[in-house]
Amino acid sequence: MTLRASTHDGTHPRPTLMREDWTSLDGPWGFAHDDEAVGLARRWYEPAAAEVFDRTIEVPFVPESEASGIHETGFHPIVWYRRTLTATAAPGQRVLLHLGAVDHEAHVWVDGRLAGHHMGGQTSFTCDLTDLLDEGPEHVVVVRAVDDPHDPELPRGKQDWELEPHAIWYHRSTGIWRSVWLETVPEQHLTGFHWDFDMPRARVDVSLRLAQRPRPGTTVRIGLAAGDEVLGSCEITALDTRVEGTVDVPAVRNTQSRDRLLWSPERPTLVDVTVQILQDGEVVDEAASYLGLRTTGIDRGWFLLNGEPYFVRSVLEQGYWPTSQLTAPSLDAYRREVELIKELGFTAARIHQKVEDPRFLFWADRLGLLIWGETANAYAFSPRAAAAITHEWTEIVEQVRAHPSVVTWVPVNESWGARDLADSAPQRELTIALTALTRSLDPTRPVVSNDGYEITGGDVIALHDYETDPARLRERYASEESTAATIASRGPQRRRPIDDAAQGLTEDAPVMITEFGGIAYAAEGTWGYATVEGPEEFADTVGGLFAALNDSPALAGHCYTQLTDTLQEANGLATADRVPKLPAERIRAIVTGRGEG
């Protein structure tokens, strides 16, 4: 295979599992609102209902956004999409329709036949169209999306329940918001791939999923290479749809030279992976992926990267653009976003209340940026809400974990969806259960049980502290003793940092201030934790806050709020158009504590 996933151009919608034969379906689709919920009864999913779709939307931009061509930000709980496509199912082939993300519930039809149903607005899903296609090459695909804007039990993240955005909430994002694409694959094909790096044993443990139960004589061949250097390979007999094996990497055994192969923000080396499925010695499917040889962990109050203490300099990334909302305005914007974060001196980003596009994560992998993997939370607690986040979070971890840049999991932020956990055992147990679930799905990364306060367990004491006086912030974290006193107090946000009934909080968990700052320029209609009048006051205030935390001997990292202004939340280091509010080199000096701020 000539395709190298690690050096691809970043356009493939699933960069961790790539084949050459795919077709983008992004672009113009027919569109219709269904505010009266009549579409199902009137069978809008049938090809003959073309006249209903009298508007055009630009996929993958949500109808609330300007980039979509619709730009209607009101309450529209049901939306429909329609387009024609060309596809032919040759003998022995399957035609797959992939939808990157549809918020929140989706039904998909092809040629009037139901092809799939999916719940969860942040994860991808696939519909096998092969056996549903009418004769001929032209076919009609219809997607119905339901997203009740007033349902507080759904994982909503920063989507406002009020008509207009206020405080820290933004416009709603309904329907398709990531790429849609078509892929032709063999009947027996690879559907999933992830890996774990065992550095002491110099090996990579791989786990794969096959589309069908393998017939006798089926094997899976895996090869690893760094550029032209072959690092290892193995061939595994496939006995079930889940195939697991180990690839030895002898080059890692020399501990004096292995750093050249290890992945980090400073040296983001990626290893190309080729996977072949063979039946009786003949290759029937071949896919390309990549991985990063890196480990994460915690020890004695430190976050560890590749077994060594690593101070985390992170920024809160809302992943929101002025004209296109949760979807970047172009594919190149994902790369530019990662480059901007690194240019400003950060080594990490906390993706806030959303799951980022795989192509953003690809550039984080490729360019070297640590990612805190988060999810949108609900606003209310109920058994239904607990089931919804558990289902969606399970899919998120499975789909995202192949990215080496993702180094920490955050299933809950600031008790969202469990706001009364201090007084409610069921709500507290949900955060504990999500932590345990995450560890069972992926035991290789640290987990934050509840980012911000009322921490109920997990591996990191993640505090939010929006003190805007640098002197007072410095006083809280000036020493191990003052930091311990802050944690033992009611807390900087007047929410107890660690819940009294915390279970399973890892001993000597590192302390990080995972939200601080929030300094905004003074302007009518904007919002921030504090406002300043101009660039010099901005530099003095922000610089003082960073210095207070950078100088602390008790902290293992911090996360500044936030990267860019977002609508009325004008507390970014850059404008909404990604223009730094100070010269980039000056912000970098502030963030890193090196040079004059």
mmCIF file of C-alpha atoms in Angstrom, residues 267-490:
data_model
loop_
_atom_site.group_PDB
_atom_site.id
_atom_site.type_symbol
_atom_site.label_atom_id
_atom_site.label_comp_id
_atom_site.label_asym_id
_atom_site.label_seq_id
_atom_site.Cartn_x
_atom_site.Cartn_y
_atom_site.Cartn_z
ATOM 1 C CA ARG A 267 8.898 15.573 18.816
ATOM 2 C CA PRO A 268 5.596 14.291 17.384
ATOM 3 C CA THR A 269 6.951 11.199 15.631
ATOM 4 C CA LEU A 270 4.194 9.136 14.046
ATOM 5 C CA VAL A 271 4.471 5.487 13.050
ATOM 6 C CA ASP A 272 2.677 4.314 9.927
ATOM 7 C CA VAL A 273 0.495 1.237 10.262
ATOM 8 C CA THR A 274 -0.652 -1.028 7.444
ATOM 9 C CA VAL A 275 -3.331 -3.635 8.097
ATOM 10 C CA GLN A 276 -4.182 -6.394 5.644
ATOM 11 C CA ILE A 277 -6.891 -9.035 5.900
ATOM 12 C CA LEU A 278 -5.964 -12.243 4.089
ATOM 13 C CA GLN A 279 -8.118 -15.221 3.196
ATOM 14 C CA ASP A 280 -6.132 -18.312 2.197
ATOM 15 C CA GLY A 281 -3.112 -16.083 1.671
ATOM 16 C CA GLU A 282 -4.863 -13.574 -0.619
ATOM 17 C CA VAL A 283 -5.297 -9.956 0.503
ATOM 18 C CA VAL A 284 -9.016 -9.083 0.571
ATOM 19 C CA ASP A 285 -8.817 -5.749 2.427
ATOM 20 C CA GLU A 286 -6.065 -3.256 3.157
ATOM 21 C CA ALA A 287 -6.190 -0.112 5.278
ATOM 22 C CA ALA A 288 -3.744 2.476 6.566
ATOM 23 C CA SER A 289 -3.502 3.971 10.021
ATOM 24 C CA TYR A 290 -0.857 5.440 12.290
ATOM 25 C CA LEU A 291 0.070 5.554 15.960
ATOM 26 C CA GLY A 292 2.340 7.385 18.342
ATOM 27 C CA LEU A 293 4.714 5.501 20.596
ATOM 28 C CA ARG A 294 3.905 7.246 23.852
ATOM 29 C CA THR A 295 2.632 6.476 27.350
ATOM 30 C CA THR A 296 0.695 8.602 29.830
ATOM 31 C CA GLY A 297 0.170 8.300 33.556
ATOM 32 C CA ILE A 298 0.483 9.993 36.931
ATOM 33 C CA ASP A 299 2.927 9.584 39.801
ATOM 34 C CA ARG A 300 3.643 11.520 42.995
ATOM 35 C CA GLY A 301 1.742 14.597 41.961
ATOM 36 C CA TRP A 302 2.965 14.714 38.370
ATOM 37 C CA PHE A 303 1.388 14.063 35.017
ATOM 38 C CA LEU A 304 3.673 11.661 33.162
ATOM 39 C CA LEU A 305 4.419 11.556 29.460
ATOM 40 C CA ASN A 306 6.606 8.674 28.353
ATOM 41 C CA GLY A 307 7.364 7.912 31.992
ATOM 42 C CA GLU A 308 8.677 11.386 32.820
ATOM 43 C CA PRO A 309 7.068 14.377 34.607
ATOM 44 C CA TYR A 310 5.534 16.772 32.100
ATOM 45 C CA PHE A 311 4.121 20.187 33.060
ATOM 46 C CA VAL A 312 0.916 20.750 31.095
ATOM 47 C CA ARG A 313 0.353 24.211 29.582
ATOM 48 C CA SER A 314 -3.154 24.005 28.205
ATOM 49 C CA VAL A 315 -5.804 26.296 26.757
ATOM 50 C CA LEU A 316 -9.572 25.870 26.736
ATOM 51 C CA GLU A 317 -10.683 25.251 23.152
ATOM 52 C CA GLN A 318 -14.373 25.841 22.476
ATOM 53 C CA GLY A 319 -13.908 24.822 18.828
ATOM 54 C CA TYR A 320 -16.427 27.410 17.663
ATOM 55 C CA TRP A 321 -16.145 29.555 14.525
ATOM 56 C CA PRO A 322 -18.115 32.755 13.782
ATOM 57 C CA THR A 323 -19.720 31.702 10.496
ATOM 58 C CA SER A 324 -19.749 27.917 10.878
ATOM 59 C CA GLN A 325 -20.190 27.251 14.633
ATOM 60 C CA LEU A 326 -18.949 23.819 15.785
ATOM 61 C CA THR A 327 -17.609 22.945 12.323
ATOM 62 C CA ALA A 328 -14.452 24.596 11.018
ATOM 63 C CA PRO A 329 -15.050 26.846 7.989
ATOM 64 C CA SER A 330 -12.512 24.834 5.975
ATOM 65 C CA LEU A 331 -10.420 21.712 6.427
ATOM 66 C CA ASP A 332 -7.278 23.825 6.485
ATOM 67 C CA ALA A 333 -8.695 25.697 9.505
ATOM 68 C CA TYR A 334 -8.153 22.598 11.651
ATOM 69 C CA ARG A 335 -4.434 22.695 10.953
ATOM 70 C CA ARG A 336 -4.250 26.458 11.498
ATOM 71 C CA GLU A 337 -6.028 26.083 14.836
ATOM 72 C CA VAL A 338 -3.450 23.593 16.129
ATOM 73 C CA GLU A 339 -0.641 25.768 14.806
ATOM 74 C CA LEU A 340 -2.072 28.814 16.599
ATOM 75 C CA ILE A 341 -2.299 26.978 19.921
ATOM 76 C CA LYS A 342 1.315 25.878 19.673
ATOM 77 C CA GLU A 343 2.463 29.289 18.453
ATOM 78 C CA LEU A 344 1.013 30.862 21.600
ATOM 79 C CA GLY A 345 3.147 28.579 23.771
ATOM 80 C CA PHE A 346 0.684 25.885 24.796
ATOM 81 C CA THR A 347 1.485 22.192 24.786
ATOM 82 C CA ALA A 348 -2.113 21.054 25.281
ATOM 83 C CA ALA A 349 -5.746 21.930 24.620
ATOM 84 C CA ARG A 350 -8.812 21.000 26.587
ATOM 85 C CA ILE A 351 -11.591 20.473 24.040
ATOM 86 C CA HIS A 352 -14.533 21.938 25.906
ATOM 87 C CA GLN A 353 -18.021 20.443 25.912
ATOM 88 C CA LYS A 354 -17.680 18.843 22.492
ATOM 89 C CA VAL A 355 -15.799 16.137 20.637
ATOM 90 C CA GLU A 356 -13.539 17.571 17.978
ATOM 91 C CA ASP A 357 -13.476 16.521 14.349
ATOM 92 C CA PRO A 358 -11.031 13.648 13.686
ATOM 93 C CA ARG A 359 -9.146 15.935 11.296
ATOM 94 C CA PHE A 360 -8.431 18.404 14.106
ATOM 95 C CA LEU A 361 -7.150 15.461 16.144
ATOM 96 C CA PHE A 362 -5.069 14.350 13.151
ATOM 97 C CA TRP A 363 -3.240 17.680 13.164
ATOM 98 C CA ALA A 364 -2.824 17.469 16.934
ATOM 99 C CA ASP A 365 -1.225 14.056 16.353
ATOM 100 C CA ARG A 366 0.874 15.268 13.451
ATOM 101 C CA LEU A 367 2.066 18.595 14.895
ATOM 102 C CA GLY A 368 2.272 17.564 18.548
ATOM 103 C CA LEU A 369 -0.476 18.852 20.849
ATOM 104 C CA LEU A 370 -1.775 17.067 23.941
ATOM 105 C CA ILE A 371 -5.578 16.839 24.030
ATOM 106 C CA TRP A 372 -7.913 16.543 27.009
ATOM 107 C CA GLY A 373 -10.801 14.496 25.584
ATOM 108 C CA GLU A 374 -14.125 15.821 26.847
ATOM 109 C CA THR A 375 -17.793 15.513 25.941
ATOM 110 C CA ALA A 376 -20.925 17.617 25.910
ATOM 111 C CA ASN A 377 -22.868 17.259 29.174
ATOM 112 C CA ALA A 378 -26.575 17.476 29.885
ATOM 113 C CA TYR A 379 -28.165 20.131 32.082
ATOM 114 C CA ALA A 380 -30.398 17.870 34.178
ATOM 115 C CA PHE A 381 -30.100 14.551 35.970
ATOM 116 C CA SER A 382 -32.434 11.604 35.425
ATOM 117 C CA PRO A 383 -32.072 7.905 34.617
ATOM 118 C CA ARG A 384 -32.645 8.838 30.971
ATOM 119 C CA ALA A 385 -29.898 11.456 31.081
ATOM 120 C CA ALA A 386 -27.527 9.000 32.763
ATOM 121 C CA ALA A 387 -28.222 6.415 30.070
ATOM 122 C CA ALA A 388 -27.703 8.972 27.292
ATOM 123 C CA ILE A 389 -24.277 10.145 28.456
ATOM 124 C CA THR A 390 -23.153 6.612 29.263
ATOM 125 C CA HIS A 391 -24.054 5.410 25.768
ATOM 126 C CA GLU A 392 -22.511 8.384 24.001
ATOM 127 C CA TRP A 393 -19.355 8.462 26.140
ATOM 128 C CA THR A 394 -18.725 4.771 25.435
ATOM 129 C CA GLU A 395 -18.837 5.486 21.692
ATOM 130 C CA ILE A 396 -16.626 8.558 22.087
ATOM 131 C CA VAL A 397 -13.859 6.676 23.881
ATOM 132 C CA GLU A 398 -13.966 3.859 21.334
ATOM 133 C CA GLN A 399 -13.820 6.240 18.355
ATOM 134 C CA VAL A 400 -11.239 8.695 19.707
ATOM 135 C CA ARG A 401 -8.757 6.502 21.536
ATOM 136 C CA ALA A 402 -6.658 5.704 18.449
ATOM 137 C CA HIS A 403 -5.348 9.303 18.441
ATOM 138 C CA PRO A 404 -2.021 9.535 20.315
ATOM 139 C CA SER A 405 -2.609 13.216 21.084
ATOM 140 C CA VAL A 406 -5.532 12.366 23.378
ATOM 141 C CA VAL A 407 -3.904 11.806 26.763
ATOM 142 C CA THR A 408 -6.648 12.352 29.377
ATOM 143 C CA TRP A 409 -10.392 11.680 29.569
ATOM 144 C CA VAL A 410 -12.955 14.123 31.042
ATOM 145 C CA PRO A 411 -16.497 12.691 31.069
ATOM 146 C CA VAL A 412 -18.020 15.396 33.348
ATOM 147 C CA ASN A 413 -17.376 19.128 33.673
ATOM 148 C CA GLU A 414 -18.341 21.189 36.752
ATOM 149 C CA SER A 415 -21.031 18.709 37.806
ATOM 150 C CA TRP A 416 -23.077 19.509 34.672
ATOM 151 C CA GLY A 417 -25.927 17.042 34.570
ATOM 152 C CA ALA A 418 -25.211 16.199 38.213
ATOM 153 C CA ARG A 419 -25.288 19.654 39.794
ATOM 154 C CA ASP A 420 -26.560 18.404 43.151
ATOM 155 C CA LEU A 421 -24.155 15.516 43.571
ATOM 156 C CA ALA A 422 -22.972 16.806 46.966
ATOM 157 C CA ASP A 423 -26.470 16.083 48.296
ATOM 158 C CA SER A 424 -27.589 13.345 45.906
ATOM 159 C CA ALA A 425 -26.131 9.861 46.045
ATOM 160 C CA PRO A 426 -27.477 8.895 42.567
ATOM 161 C CA GLN A 427 -25.831 11.920 40.942
ATOM 162 C CA ARG A 428 -22.579 11.294 42.759
ATOM 163 C CA GLU A 429 -22.653 7.649 41.733
ATOM 164 C CA LEU A 430 -23.061 8.645 38.077
ATOM 165 C CA THR A 431 -19.723 10.491 38.077
ATOM 166 C CA ILE A 432 -18.089 7.601 39.918
ATOM 167 C CA ALA A 433 -19.574 5.117 37.447
ATOM 168 C CA LEU A 434 -18.438 7.136 34.421
ATOM 169 C CA THR A 435 -14.907 7.210 35.830
ATOM 170 C CA ALA A 436 -14.921 3.446 36.342
ATOM 171 C CA LEU A 437 -16.449 2.895 32.892
ATOM 172 C CA THR A 438 -13.752 5.017 31.273
ATOM 173 C CA ARG A 439 -11.002 3.086 33.029
ATOM 174 C CA SER A 440 -12.542 -0.188 31.868
ATOM 175 C CA LEU A 441 -12.759 1.025 28.256
ATOM 176 C CA ASP A 442 -9.249 2.488 28.248
ATOM 177 C CA PRO A 443 -6.936 1.752 31.187
ATOM 178 C CA THR A 444 -3.994 3.567 29.570
ATOM 179 C CA ARG A 445 -5.020 7.212 30.135
ATOM 180 C CA PRO A 446 -5.744 9.224 33.311
ATOM 181 C CA VAL A 447 -9.382 10.100 33.983
ATOM 182 C CA VAL A 448 -10.797 13.283 35.536
ATOM 183 C CA SER A 449 -14.004 12.316 37.297
ATOM 184 C CA ASN A 450 -15.557 15.805 37.451
ATOM 185 C CA ASP A 451 -13.468 18.644 36.117
ATOM 186 C CA GLY A 452 -13.603 21.755 38.265
ATOM 187 C CA TYR A 453 -14.982 20.846 41.646
ATOM 188 C CA GLU A 454 -16.719 18.170 43.711
ATOM 189 C CA ILE A 455 -14.236 15.631 42.454
ATOM 190 C CA THR A 456 -15.526 12.160 43.224
ATOM 191 C CA GLY A 457 -12.519 10.085 42.206
ATOM 192 C CA GLY A 458 -10.289 9.695 39.187
ATOM 193 C CA ASP A 459 -6.620 10.442 38.674
ATOM 194 C CA VAL A 460 -6.336 14.258 38.633
ATOM 195 C CA ILE A 461 -7.426 16.965 41.075
ATOM 196 C CA ALA A 462 -8.669 19.415 38.459
ATOM 197 C CA LEU A 463 -9.668 22.771 39.964
ATOM 198 C CA HIS A 464 -11.344 25.781 38.374
ATOM 199 C CA ASP A 465 -10.232 29.088 39.839
ATOM 200 C CA TYR A 466 -11.380 32.336 38.259
ATOM 201 C CA GLU A 467 -9.675 34.615 40.740
ATOM 202 C CA THR A 468 -8.716 37.638 38.638
ATOM 203 C CA ASP A 469 -6.339 39.241 41.145
ATOM 204 C CA PRO A 470 -2.880 37.748 40.418
ATOM 205 C CA ALA A 471 -1.694 38.344 44.003
ATOM 206 C CA ARG A 472 -4.590 36.414 45.533
ATOM 207 C CA LEU A 473 -4.205 33.620 42.976
ATOM 208 C CA ARG A 474 -0.499 33.367 43.781
ATOM 209 C CA GLU A 475 -1.222 33.189 47.498
ATOM 210 C CA ARG A 476 -3.530 30.174 47.079
ATOM 211 C CA TYR A 477 -0.941 28.040 45.244
ATOM 212 C CA ALA A 478 2.349 29.488 46.527
ATOM 213 C CA SER A 479 3.271 26.300 48.379
ATOM 214 C CA GLU A 480 2.244 22.711 48.949
ATOM 215 C CA GLU A 481 0.629 23.820 52.223
ATOM 216 C CA SER A 482 -1.407 26.686 50.772
ATOM 217 C CA THR A 483 -2.538 24.480 47.867
ATOM 218 C CA ALA A 484 -3.632 21.767 50.293
ATOM 219 C CA ALA A 485 -5.542 24.368 52.304
ATOM 220 C CA THR A 486 -7.302 25.581 49.137
ATOM 221 C CA ILE A 487 -8.325 22.028 48.274
ATOM 222 C CA ALA A 488 -9.563 21.425 51.828
ATOM 223 C CA SER A 489 -11.608 24.651 51.848
ATOM 224 C CA ARG A 490 -14.984 25.386 50.367
#
